[in-house]
Amino acid sequence: MRLRVEFTTEPFDLDEAPPHAVVARDVVQRADLDAVDVGPFGNTAEGEAGRVLTAVDALLRQALEAGATRVSLQVNVLADEAAAVSGEGDK
């Protein structure tokens, strides 16, 4: 199964990336994930489920330790995987 994670950390600082944001981005960039995209208002990455979940665990722990007061994230099963699980891919 492949997953996509989208996340942001707070508090925001528009002038300079706060330490918790830098740590969170470093975690996903170091992880063995595909299609990592980092930006000022959100970040996404996708990959094999186990790798994504391991990265999310590290992301949460390290961002909170670095001063994040809130981490918002969303994890989705990629569309092709969702169709295969529901049997729609067999039609």
Coordinates of C-alpha atoms in Angstrom, one line a residue:
M1 CA 0.0 0.0 0.0
R2 CA 1.2 3.5 -0.8
L3 CA 0.3 6.5 1.3
R4 CA 0.6 10.3 0.9
V5 CA 1.1 12.5 4.0
E6 CA 0.5 16.2 4.0
F7 CA 1.6 18.2 7.1
T8 CA 2.2 21.6 8.6
T9 CA 3.7 22.7 11.9
E10 CA 2.9 25.7 14.0
P11 CA 3.6 28.4 15.1
F12 CA 4.2 30.0 11.8
D13 CA 6.9 32.5 11.2
L14 CA 6.8 34.2 7.7
D15 CA 10.2 35.7 8.0
E16 CA 12.2 32.6 8.9
A17 CA 11.5 28.9 9.1
P18 CA 11.2 28.0 12.8
P19 CA 13.3 25.1 14.2
H20 CA 10.3 22.8 14.4
A21 CA 9.5 23.3 10.7
V22 CA 13.1 22.7 9.7
V23 CA 13.2 19.5 11.7
A24 CA 10.0 18.2 10.2
R25 CA 11.1 18.9 6.7
D26 CA 14.5 17.3 7.4
V27 CA 12.7 14.1 8.6
V28 CA 10.8 13.6 5.4
Q29 CA 13.7 14.6 3.2
R30 CA 15.9 12.0 4.9
A31 CA 13.3 9.3 4.9
D32 CA 13.2 6.9 1.9
L33 CA 10.0 8.4 0.5
D34 CA 8.9 9.4 -3.0
A35 CA 7.8 12.8 -4.3
V36 CA 8.8 14.8 -1.3
D37 CA 7.6 18.4 -1.7
V38 CA 8.3 21.0 0.9
G39 CA 6.9 24.5 1.0
P40 CA 6.3 27.5 3.3
F41 CA 2.7 26.6 4.0
G42 CA 2.7 22.8 3.7
N43 CA 4.6 19.7 2.9
T44 CA 3.8 16.5 1.2
A45 CA 5.5 13.1 0.7
E46 CA 4.4 9.7 -0.5
G47 CA 5.8 6.2 -0.4
E48 CA 5.3 2.7 0.8
A49 CA 3.0 2.6 3.9
G50 CA 5.6 1.4 6.4
R51 CA 8.1 4.1 5.4
V52 CA 5.5 6.8 5.5
L53 CA 4.3 5.8 9.0
T54 CA 7.8 5.5 10.3
A55 CA 8.5 9.1 9.0
V56 CA 5.3 10.4 10.5
D57 CA 6.3 9.0 13.9
A58 CA 9.7 10.6 13.7
L59 CA 8.1 13.8 12.3
L60 CA 5.7 14.2 15.3
R61 CA 8.3 13.3 17.9
Q62 CA 11.0 15.6 16.6
A63 CA 8.9 18.5 15.6
L64 CA 7.2 18.6 19.1
E65 CA 10.6 18.3 20.8
A66 CA 11.9 21.2 18.6
G67 CA 9.0 23.5 19.8
A68 CA 6.0 22.9 17.6
T69 CA 2.8 23.6 19.4
R70 CA 0.6 22.1 16.8
V71 CA 1.2 19.6 14.0
S72 CA -1.6 19.2 11.4
L73 CA -1.4 16.2 9.2
Q74 CA -3.4 14.1 6.8
V75 CA -2.6 10.7 5.6
N76 CA -4.3 9.3 2.5
V77 CA -4.2 5.9 0.7
L78 CA -3.3 6.8 -2.9
A79 CA -6.1 6.4 -5.4
D80 CA -4.8 3.4 -7.2
E81 CA -4.4 1.6 -3.9
A82 CA -7.9 2.6 -2.7
A83 CA -9.5 1.2 -5.9
A84 CA -7.6 -2.1 -5.6
V85 CA -8.6 -2.5 -1.9
S86 CA -12.3 -1.8 -2.7
G87 CA -12.3 -4.1 -5.8
E88 CA -13.0 -1.3 -8.2
G89 CA -9.7 -2.0 -9.9
D90 CA -11.0 -5.4 -11.0
K91 CA -13.8 -3.9 -13.2

